[in-house]
PDB file of C-alpha atoms and ligand atoms in Angstrom:
ATOM      1  CA  MET A  75      90.596 157.958  59.001  1.00 59.00           C
ATOM      2  CA  LYS A  76      89.275 159.983  61.924  1.00 58.00           C
ATOM      3  CA  LEU A  77      91.290 162.732  63.570  1.00 61.00           C
ATOM      4  CA  PHE A  78      89.877 164.661  66.486  1.00 62.00           C
ATOM      5  CA  ARG A  79      90.668 168.344  66.178  1.00 54.00           C
ATOM      6  CA  LYS A  80      90.657 170.309  69.381  1.00 54.00           C
ATOM      7  CA  SER A  81      87.731 172.679  69.805  1.00 56.00           C
ATOM      8  CA  ALA A  82      88.325 176.408  70.354  1.00 53.00           C
ATOM      9  CA  LYS A  83      87.642 175.905  74.093  1.00 57.00           C
ATOM     10  CA  GLU A  84      90.051 173.005  74.533  1.00 55.00           C
ATOM     11  CA  PRO A  85      93.602 173.698  75.669  1.00 52.00           C
ATOM     12  CA  GLU A  86      96.389 173.274  73.133  1.00 54.00           C
ATOM     13  CA  ARG A  87      97.379 169.621  72.891  1.00 58.00           C
ATOM     14  CA  ALA A  88      99.529 167.492  70.653  1.00 79.00           C
ATOM     15  CA  GLU A  89      97.986 165.891  67.613  1.00 94.00           C
ATOM     16  CA  LEU A  90      98.090 162.275  66.626  1.00 97.00           C
ATOM     17  CA  ASP A  91     101.184 161.295  64.654  1.00 97.00           C
ATOM     18  CA  LEU A  92      99.984 158.741  62.140  1.00 98.00           C
ATOM     19  CA  SER A  93     103.531 157.538  61.518  1.00 97.00           C
ATOM     20  CA  ARG A  94     103.897 156.368  65.151  1.00 97.00           C
ATOM     21  CA  VAL A  95     100.645 154.601  65.910  1.00 98.00           C
ATOM     22  CA  PRO A  96     101.012 151.651  68.333  1.00 98.00           C
ATOM     23  CA  ALA A  97     101.036 148.425  66.327  1.00 98.00           C
ATOM     24  CA  HIS A  98      99.227 146.431  68.993  1.00 98.00           C
ATOM     25  CA  ILE A  99      96.902 147.777  71.680  1.00 98.00           C
ATOM     26  CA  GLY A 100      95.434 145.757  74.534  1.00 98.00           C
ATOM     27  CA  VAL A 101      92.215 146.910  76.206  1.00 98.00           C
ATOM     28  CA  ILE A 102      90.692 145.757  79.479  1.00 98.00           C
ATOM     29  CA  MET A 103      87.043 146.558  78.750  1.00 98.00           C
ATOM     30  CA  ASP A 104      86.267 147.407  82.364  1.00 98.00           C
ATOM     31  CA  GLY A 105      83.423 149.274  84.027  1.00 98.00           C
ATOM     32  CA  ASN A 106      80.415 147.888  82.124  1.00 98.00           C
ATOM     33  CA  GLY A 107      78.707 146.777  85.321  1.00 98.00           C
ATOM     34  CA  ARG A 108      79.203 150.115  87.078  1.00 98.00           C
ATOM     35  CA  TRP A 109      78.099 151.997  83.969  1.00 98.00           C
ATOM     36  CA  ALA A 110      74.832 150.056  83.957  1.00 98.00           C
ATOM     37  CA  ARG A 111      74.227 150.260  87.721  1.00 97.00           C
ATOM     38  CA  ARG A 112      74.668 154.037  87.676  1.00 98.00           C
ATOM     39  CA  LYS A 113      71.841 154.154  85.162  1.00 98.00           C
ATOM     40  CA  GLY A 114      69.719 151.764  87.233  1.00 98.00           C
ATOM     41  CA  LEU A 115      70.105 149.046  84.599  1.00 98.00           C
ATOM     42  CA  PRO A 116      71.123 145.380  84.881  1.00 97.00           C
ATOM     43  CA  ARG A 117      74.841 144.646  84.499  1.00 97.00           C
ATOM     44  CA  SER A 118      74.134 142.699  81.310  1.00 97.00           C
ATOM     45  CA  VAL A 119      72.984 145.945  79.662  1.00 98.00           C
ATOM     46  CA  GLY A 120      76.397 147.363  80.488  1.00 98.00           C
ATOM     47  CA  HIS A 121      78.103 144.439  78.789  1.00 98.00           C
ATOM     48  CA  LYS A 122      75.927 144.941  75.694  1.00 98.00           C
ATOM     49  CA  ALA A 123      76.859 148.637  75.658  1.00 98.00           C
ATOM     50  CA  GLY A 124      80.507 147.579  76.020  1.00 98.00           C
ATOM     51  CA  ALA A 125      80.233 145.224  73.056  1.00 98.00           C
ATOM     52  CA  ASP A 126      78.615 147.983  70.959  1.00 98.00           C
ATOM     53  CA  ASN A 127      81.398 150.375  71.933  1.00 98.00           C
ATOM     54  CA  LEU A 128      84.000 147.853  70.801  1.00 98.00           C
ATOM     55  CA  GLU A 129      82.705 148.152  67.236  1.00 97.00           C
ATOM     56  CA  ALA A 130      83.289 151.900  67.123  1.00 97.00           C
ATOM     57  CA  ILE A 131      86.728 151.529  68.703  1.00 98.00           C
ATOM     58  CA  CYS A 132      87.660 148.811  66.179  1.00 98.00           C
ATOM     59  CA  ASP A 133      86.683 151.104  63.316  1.00 97.00           C
ATOM     60  CA  TYR A 134      88.730 153.930  64.764  1.00 98.00           C
ATOM     61  CA  CYS A 135      91.810 151.770  65.451  1.00 98.00           C
ATOM     62  CA  GLY A 136      91.608 150.190  61.995  1.00 98.00           C
ATOM     63  CA  SER A 137      91.321 153.615  60.370  1.00 97.00           C
ATOM     64  CA  ILE A 138      94.516 154.955  61.953  1.00 98.00           C
ATOM     65  CA  GLY A 139      96.597 151.852  61.157  1.00 98.00           C
ATOM     66  CA  VAL A 140      96.607 149.818  64.383  1.00 98.00           C
ATOM     67  CA  LYS A 141      97.572 146.283  63.347  1.00 98.00           C
ATOM     68  CA  ALA A 142      96.104 144.364  66.272  1.00 98.00           C
ATOM     69  CA  LEU A 143      93.651 145.088  69.069  1.00 98.00           C
ATOM     70  CA  THR A 144      93.456 142.578  71.914  1.00 99.00           C
ATOM     71  CA  VAL A 145      90.404 142.944  74.150  1.00 98.00           C
ATOM     72  CA  TYR A 146      89.744 141.208  77.453  1.00 98.00           C
ATOM     73  CA  ALA A 147      86.226 139.800  77.114  1.00 98.00           C
ATOM     74  CA  PHE A 148      86.199 136.976  79.685  1.00 98.00           C
ATOM     75  CA  SER A 149      88.956 136.012  82.087  1.00 98.00           C
ATOM     76  CA  THR A 150      89.745 132.631  83.619  1.00 98.00           C
ATOM     77  CA  GLU A 151      88.543 134.208  86.890  1.00 97.00           C
ATOM     78  CA  ASN A 152      85.207 135.435  85.511  1.00 98.00           C
ATOM     79  CA  TRP A 153      83.680 131.950  86.020  1.00 98.00           C
ATOM     80  CA  SER A 154      83.212 132.935  89.662  1.00 98.00           C
ATOM     81  CA  ARG A 155      80.587 135.555  88.686  1.00 97.00           C
ATOM     82  CA  PRO A 156      76.869 134.788  89.154  1.00 96.00           C
ATOM     83  CA  GLN A 157      75.734 132.180  86.604  1.00 97.00           C
ATOM     84  CA  SER A 158      73.168 134.615  85.183  1.00 97.00           C
ATOM     85  CA  GLU A 159      75.932 137.099  84.323  1.00 97.00           C
ATOM     86  CA  ILE A 160      78.124 134.367  82.815  1.00 98.00           C
ATOM     87  CA  ASP A 161      75.179 133.213  80.695  1.00 98.00           C
ATOM     88  CA  ALA A 162      74.465 136.773  79.549  1.00 97.00           C
ATOM     89  CA  LEU A 163      78.120 137.318  78.601  1.00 98.00           C
ATOM     90  CA  MET A 164      78.292 134.021  76.723  1.00 98.00           C
ATOM     91  CA  GLU A 165      75.085 134.817  74.798  1.00 98.00           C
ATOM     92  CA  LEU A 166      76.482 138.242  73.944  1.00 98.00           C
ATOM     93  CA  LEU A 167      79.712 136.709  72.700  1.00 98.00           C
ATOM     94  CA  TYR A 168      77.820 134.092  70.722  1.00 98.00           C
ATOM     95  CA  GLY A 169      75.617 136.747  69.113  1.00 98.00           C
ATOM     96  CA  TYR A 170      78.707 138.795  68.308  1.00 98.00           C
ATOM     97  CA  LEU A 171      80.485 135.835  66.696  1.00 98.00           C
ATOM     98  CA  LEU A 172      77.490 135.270  64.426  1.00 98.00           C
ATOM     99  CA  THR A 173      77.791 138.825  63.086  1.00 97.00           C
ATOM    100  CA  VAL A 174      81.542 138.703  62.470  1.00 97.00           C
ATOM    101  CA  GLU A 175      81.431 137.355  58.900  1.00 96.00           C
ATOM    102  CA  GLU A 176      79.187 140.194  57.730  1.00 95.00           C
ATOM    103  CA  LYS A 177      80.845 142.957  59.767  1.00 95.00           C
ATOM    104  CA  PHE A 178      84.488 142.081  59.175  1.00 96.00           C
ATOM    105  CA  LYS A 179      84.188 141.551  55.406  1.00 90.00           C
ATOM    106  CA  ASN A 180      83.941 145.254  54.495  1.00 89.00           C
ATOM    107  CA  ARG A 181      86.676 146.158  56.947  1.00 93.00           C
ATOM    108  CA  SER A 182      89.101 143.365  55.868  1.00 95.00           C
ATOM    109  CA  MET A 183      89.414 142.565  59.564  1.00 97.00           C
ATOM    110  CA  LYS A 184      90.532 139.237  60.946  1.00 98.00           C
ATOM    111  CA  LEU A 185      89.198 137.623  64.118  1.00 98.00           C
ATOM    112  CA  LYS A 186      91.348 135.700  66.538  1.00 98.00           C
ATOM    113  CA  ILE A 187      90.325 134.142  69.831  1.00 98.00           C
ATOM    114  CA  SER A 188      92.963 133.730  72.547  1.00 98.00           C
ATOM    115  CA  GLY A 189      92.257 131.558  75.542  1.00 98.00           C
ATOM    116  CA  ASP A 190      91.156 128.089  76.558  1.00 98.00           C
ATOM    117  CA  THR A 191      88.028 127.412  74.530  1.00 98.00           C
ATOM    118  CA  ALA A 192      87.612 123.847  75.871  1.00 98.00           C
ATOM    119  CA  PRO A 193      85.086 124.720  78.629  1.00 98.00           C
ATOM    120  CA  LEU A 194      82.912 126.812  76.290  1.00 98.00           C
ATOM    121  CA  SER A 195      79.642 125.452  74.920  1.00 98.00           C
ATOM    122  CA  ASP A 196      79.698 123.540  71.636  1.00 98.00           C
ATOM    123  CA  LYS A 197      77.717 126.227  69.852  1.00 98.00           C
ATOM    124  CA  ILE A 198      80.255 128.904  70.859  1.00 98.00           C
ATOM    125  CA  LYS A 199      83.180 126.664  69.893  1.00 98.00           C
ATOM    126  CA  LYS A 200      81.605 126.113  66.456  1.00 98.00           C
ATOM    127  CA  ALA A 201      80.911 129.827  66.033  1.00 98.00           C
ATOM    128  CA  ILE A 202      84.566 130.594  66.899  1.00 98.00           C
ATOM    129  CA  VAL A 203      85.908 128.132  64.318  1.00 98.00           C
ATOM    130  CA  HIS A 204      83.562 129.566  61.687  1.00 98.00           C
ATOM    131  CA  ALA A 205      84.304 133.227  62.497  1.00 98.00           C
ATOM    132  CA  GLU A 206      88.070 132.620  62.465  1.00 98.00           C
ATOM    133  CA  GLU A 207      87.843 130.678  59.215  1.00 98.00           C
ATOM    134  CA  VAL A 208      85.761 133.187  57.290  1.00 97.00           C
ATOM    135  CA  THR A 209      87.934 136.131  58.345  1.00 98.00           C
ATOM    136  CA  ALA A 210      91.288 134.346  57.994  1.00 97.00           C
ATOM    137  CA  SER A 211      92.197 136.136  54.748  1.00 96.00           C
ATOM    138  CA  GLY A 212      91.474 139.612  56.172  1.00 97.00           C
ATOM    139  CA  ASP A 213      94.570 141.753  55.744  1.00 96.00           C
ATOM    140  CA  GLY A 214      93.353 144.638  57.924  1.00 97.00           C
ATOM    141  CA  MET A 215      93.407 144.882  61.698  1.00 98.00           C
ATOM    142  CA  VAL A 216      93.272 141.716  63.796  1.00 98.00           C
ATOM    143  CA  LEU A 217      90.693 141.792  66.565  1.00 98.00           C
ATOM    144  CA  ASN A 218      92.036 139.366  69.144  1.00 98.00           C
ATOM    145  CA  ILE A 219      89.379 138.525  71.728  1.00 98.00           C
ATOM    146  CA  ALA A 220      90.812 137.197  74.976  1.00 98.00           C
ATOM    147  CA  LEU A 221      88.175 134.675  75.986  1.00 98.00           C
ATOM    148  CA  ASN A 222      88.536 132.401  78.989  1.00 98.00           C
ATOM    149  CA  TYR A 223      91.973 133.954  79.010  1.00 98.00           C
ATOM    150  CA  GLY A 224      94.429 134.447  81.861  1.00 98.00           C
ATOM    151  CA  GLY A 225      98.029 135.589  81.541  1.00 98.00           C
ATOM    152  CA  ARG A 226      99.267 133.025  84.050  1.00 98.00           C
ATOM    153  CA  SER A 227      97.404 130.200  82.382  1.00 98.00           C
ATOM    154  CA  GLU A 228      98.822 131.312  79.011  1.00 98.00           C
ATOM    155  CA  ILE A 229     102.368 131.144  80.428  1.00 98.00           C
ATOM    156  CA  ALA A 230     101.677 127.763  82.073  1.00 98.00           C
ATOM    157  CA  ARG A 231     100.345 126.494  78.736  1.00 98.00           C
ATOM    158  CA  ALA A 232     103.508 127.667  76.978  1.00 98.00           C
ATOM    159  CA  ALA A 233     105.635 125.861  79.588  1.00 98.00           C
ATOM    160  CA  ARG A 234     103.600 122.697  79.040  1.00 98.00           C
ATOM    161  CA  LEU A 235     104.033 122.914  75.262  1.00 98.00           C
ATOM    162  CA  ALA A 236     107.773 123.472  75.679  1.00 98.00           C
ATOM    163  CA  ALA A 237     107.999 120.443  78.007  1.00 98.00           C
ATOM    164  CA  GLU A 238     106.207 118.339  75.388  1.00 98.00           C
ATOM    165  CA  ASP A 239     108.678 119.524  72.725  1.00 98.00           C
ATOM    166  CA  VAL A 240     111.574 118.465  74.984  1.00 98.00           C
ATOM    167  CA  LYS A 241     109.923 115.118  75.722  1.00 98.00           C
ATOM    168  CA  SER A 242     109.407 114.391  72.032  1.00 98.00           C
ATOM    169  CA  GLY A 243     113.034 115.305  71.273  1.00 98.00           C
ATOM    170  CA  LYS A 244     112.059 118.277  69.081  1.00 98.00           C
ATOM    171  CA  ILE A 245     114.202 120.594  71.212  1.00 98.00           C
ATOM    172  CA  SER A 246     116.584 120.334  74.157  1.00 98.00           C
ATOM    173  CA  PRO A 247     116.020 122.263  77.440  1.00 98.00           C
ATOM    174  CA  GLU A 248     118.765 124.734  76.441  1.00 98.00           C
ATOM    175  CA  ASP A 249     116.651 125.800  73.461  1.00 98.00           C
ATOM    176  CA  ILE A 250     113.985 127.250  75.739  1.00 98.00           C
ATOM    177  CA  ASP A 251     114.613 130.977  75.723  1.00 98.00           C
ATOM    178  CA  GLU A 252     112.389 134.075  75.588  1.00 98.00           C
ATOM    179  CA  LYS A 253     112.019 133.844  71.830  1.00 98.00           C
ATOM    180  CA  TYR A 254     110.980 130.219  71.993  1.00 98.00           C
ATOM    181  CA  LEU A 255     108.465 130.754  74.795  1.00 98.00           C
ATOM    182  CA  GLY A 256     107.155 133.908  73.113  1.00 98.00           C
ATOM    183  CA  GLY A 257     106.430 131.786  70.062  1.00 98.00           C
ATOM    184  CA  LEU A 258     104.186 129.603  72.212  1.00 98.00           C
ATOM    185  CA  MET A 259     101.998 132.473  73.418  1.00 98.00           C
ATOM    186  CA  TYR A 260      98.585 133.032  71.836  1.00 98.00           C
ATOM    187  CA  THR A 261      99.871 136.307  70.415  1.00 98.00           C
ATOM    188  CA  ALA A 262     102.917 134.806  68.637  1.00 98.00           C
ATOM    189  CA  ASP A 263     101.571 135.865  65.235  1.00 98.00           C
ATOM    190  CA  LEU A 264     100.807 139.439  66.330  1.00 98.00           C
ATOM    191  CA  PRO A 265     103.117 142.438  66.771  1.00 98.00           C
ATOM    192  CA  GLU A 266     104.519 143.203  70.247  1.00 98.00           C
ATOM    193  CA  VAL A 267     101.952 144.863  72.517  1.00 98.00           C
ATOM    194  CA  ASP A 268     102.824 148.577  72.654  1.00 98.00           C
ATOM    195  CA  LEU A 269     100.019 149.986  74.757  1.00 98.00           C
ATOM    196  CA  ILE A 270      97.608 148.592  77.353  1.00 98.00           C
ATOM    197  CA  ILE A 271      94.524 150.627  78.216  1.00 98.00           C
ATOM    198  CA  ARG A 272      92.307 150.167  81.244  1.00 98.00           C
ATOM    199  CA  PRO A 273      89.257 152.371  81.588  1.00 98.00           C
ATOM    200  CA  SER A 274      87.028 152.667  84.703  1.00 97.00           C
ATOM    201  CA  GLY A 275      89.692 153.889  87.120  1.00 97.00           C
ATOM    202  CA  GLU A 276      91.381 150.602  88.070  1.00 96.00           C
ATOM    203  CA  LYS A 277      95.152 150.533  87.754  1.00 96.00           C
ATOM    204  CA  ARG A 278      95.982 146.848  87.622  1.00 97.00           C
ATOM    205  CA  LEU A 279      96.589 144.271  84.917  1.00 98.00           C
ATOM    206  CA  SER A 280      94.224 141.643  86.378  1.00 98.00           C
ATOM    207  CA  ASN A 281      96.043 138.742  84.699  1.00 98.00           C
ATOM    208  CA  PHE A 282      95.852 140.389  81.238  1.00 98.00           C
ATOM    209  CA  LEU A 283      98.747 139.917  78.774  1.00 98.00           C
ATOM    210  CA  LEU A 284     101.311 139.304  81.534  1.00 98.00           C
ATOM    211  CA  TRP A 285     104.038 138.062  79.184  1.00 98.00           C
ATOM    212  CA  GLN A 286     103.286 140.664  76.511  1.00 98.00           C
ATOM    213  CA  ALA A 287     103.136 143.578  78.977  1.00 98.00           C
ATOM    214  CA  ALA A 288     106.905 143.434  79.602  1.00 97.00           C
ATOM    215  CA  TYR A 289     107.578 146.647  77.671  1.00 94.00           C
ATOM    216  CA  ALA A 290     104.071 147.880  76.966  1.00 97.00           C
ATOM    217  CA  GLU A 291     103.089 151.382  78.006  1.00 98.00           C
ATOM    218  CA  PHE A 292     100.103 151.644  80.325  1.00 98.00           C
ATOM    219  CA  TRP A 293      97.194 154.125  80.169  1.00 98.00           C
ATOM    220  CA  TYR A 294      94.253 154.283  82.489  1.00 97.00           C
ATOM    221  CA  SER A 295      91.169 156.424  82.477  1.00 98.00           C
ATOM    222  CA  ASP A 296      88.285 157.004  84.901  1.00 98.00           C
ATOM    223  CA  ILE A 297      85.756 156.663  82.092  1.00 98.00           C
ATOM    224  CA  CYS A 298      83.819 153.372  82.059  1.00 98.00           C
ATOM    225  CA  TRP A 299      84.299 151.270  78.913  1.00 98.00           C
ATOM    226  CA  PRO A 300      80.880 151.928  77.299  1.00 98.00           C
ATOM    227  CA  ASP A 301      81.676 155.671  77.411  1.00 98.00           C
ATOM    228  CA  PHE A 302      85.315 155.319  76.303  1.00 98.00           C
ATOM    229  CA  LYS A 303      85.052 156.777  72.821  1.00 98.00           C
ATOM    230  CA  GLU A 304      87.326 157.361  69.844  1.00 98.00           C
ATOM    231  CA  LYS A 305      88.492 160.705  71.213  1.00 97.00           C
ATOM    232  CA  ASP A 306      89.548 158.980  74.455  1.00 98.00           C
ATOM    233  CA  MET A 307      91.447 156.358  72.464  1.00 98.00           C
ATOM    234  CA  GLU A 308      93.106 159.147  70.516  1.00 98.00           C
ATOM    235  CA  ARG A 309      94.119 160.865  73.757  1.00 98.00           C
ATOM    236  CA  ALA A 310      95.677 157.629  75.016  1.00 98.00           C
ATOM    237  CA  ILE A 311      97.616 157.183  71.774  1.00 98.00           C
ATOM    238  CA  ILE A 312      98.825 160.792  71.744  1.00 98.00           C
ATOM    239  CA  ASP A 313     100.099 160.301  75.288  1.00 97.00           C
ATOM    240  CA  PHE A 314     101.750 157.013  74.243  1.00 97.00           C
ATOM    241  CA  GLN A 315     103.536 158.935  71.482  1.00 97.00           C
ATOM    242  CA  SER A 316     105.017 161.307  74.049  1.00 95.00           C
ATOM    243  CA  ARG A 317     106.598 158.481  76.096  1.00 94.00           C
ATOM    244  CA  ASP A 318     110.314 157.838  76.031  1.00 88.00           C
ATOM    245  CA  ARG A 319     110.464 154.080  75.480  1.00 84.00           C
ATOM    246  CA  ARG A 320     113.948 152.910  76.356  1.00 85.00           C
ATOM    247  CA  PHE A 321     113.410 149.144  76.547  1.00 84.00           C
ATOM    248  CA  GLY A 322     116.019 148.896  79.315  1.00 85.00           C
ATOM    249  CA  ASN A 323     118.502 151.061  77.425  1.00 85.00           C
ATOM    250  CA  VAL A 324     119.596 154.542  78.547  1.00 78.00           C
TER     251      VAL A 324
HETATM  252  C1  LIG B 403      84.725 143.827  83.096  1.00 84.62           C
HETATM  253  O1  LIG B 403      83.951 144.893  83.550  1.00 84.62           O
HETATM  254  C2  LIG B 403      84.179 143.353  81.834  1.00 84.62           C
HETATM  255  C3  LIG B 403      83.923 142.065  81.527  1.00 84.62           C
HETATM  256  C4  LIG B 403      84.197 140.961  82.476  1.00 84.62           C
HETATM  257  C5  LIG B 403      83.286 141.677  80.262  1.00 84.62           C
HETATM  258  C6  LIG B 403      83.700 142.422  79.028  1.00 84.62           C
HETATM  259  C7  LIG B 403      82.815 142.008  77.929  1.00 84.62           C
HETATM  260  C8  LIG B 403      82.258 142.811  77.006  1.00 84.62           C
HETATM  261  C9  LIG B 403      82.527 144.244  76.896  1.00 84.62           C
HETATM  262  C10 LIG B 403      81.261 142.304  76.024  1.00 84.62           C
HETATM  263  C11 LIG B 403      81.581 141.080  75.276  1.00 84.62           C
HETATM  264  C12 LIG B 403      82.610 141.260  74.252  1.00 84.62           C
HETATM  265  C13 LIG B 403      82.464 141.031  72.934  1.00 84.62           C
HETATM  266  C14 LIG B 403      83.665 140.928  72.123  1.00 84.62           C
HETATM  267  C15 LIG B 403      81.171 140.892  72.269  1.00 84.62           C
HETATM  268  P1  LIG B 403      82.750 144.735  84.612  1.00 84.62           P
HETATM  269  O2  LIG B 403      81.492 144.675  83.870  1.00 84.62           O
HETATM  270  O3  LIG B 403      83.080 143.652  85.533  1.00 84.62           O
HETATM  271  O4  LIG B 403      82.779 146.133  85.282  1.00 84.62           O
HETATM  272  P2  LIG B 403      82.540 146.544  86.799  1.00 84.62           P
HETATM  273  O5  LIG B 403      83.914 146.499  87.400  1.00 84.62           O
HETATM  274  O6  LIG B 403      81.996 147.910  86.665  1.00 84.62           O
HETATM  275  O7  LIG B 403      81.591 145.592  87.450  1.00 84.62           O
END
């Protein structure tokens, strides 16, 4: 487990409390394009740097006891990007999926993909099935990759599934409550989302985990994702631990 001690120059700040680590963290991996452009590099290089950074962040989160990390890799809106960028992102994801078996084994990590995989290429669909299968018994942290994911489309999908359950007589309309709908979200098997992090300076959810964000704490940072390191994650978690979460109570 990695703890970042303050240096002599740094002002006094609270330390991470390992007994109150958020169970589920969501990350909008934003700012890859800007990171690359500032270095005079193509945007795809920024996405590669973002994917590399995810590995280090996974290791850190796993080491401090985070149970699930959901990362926004490709949104339902990202199809409107130039085809060359879409292709580069898909190749990056495909390459990543091929490495999952090897990488996750030692870490006992489990891979989950959340989103509509139907429009993805056959080779990516196959790689997803394989990566999920070979990591299914992992009892460490779950890395949940939101891929062709949108919060609104996830809620619409849940409504559709509920309507089908009514139609087939499995339930009656009165049975549809928050618990029931929550069970139809991609994240039904994961703990509640405690903390959502958005690097790169933007302060919006951009259709990420809309249902799950109901009581999540939010943290943003001006640092672009490829430069958002373990110490920045630790800072976000320490701040999360200082929040007074009342869940609507007083
Ligand atoms: C948004 O930032 C980021 C994305 C749309 C892609 C995120 C994908 C990765 C980090 C890599 C793929 C993931 C895995 C799991 C291998 P942006 O690049 O649009 O940033 P900008 O606002 O600076 O343009």
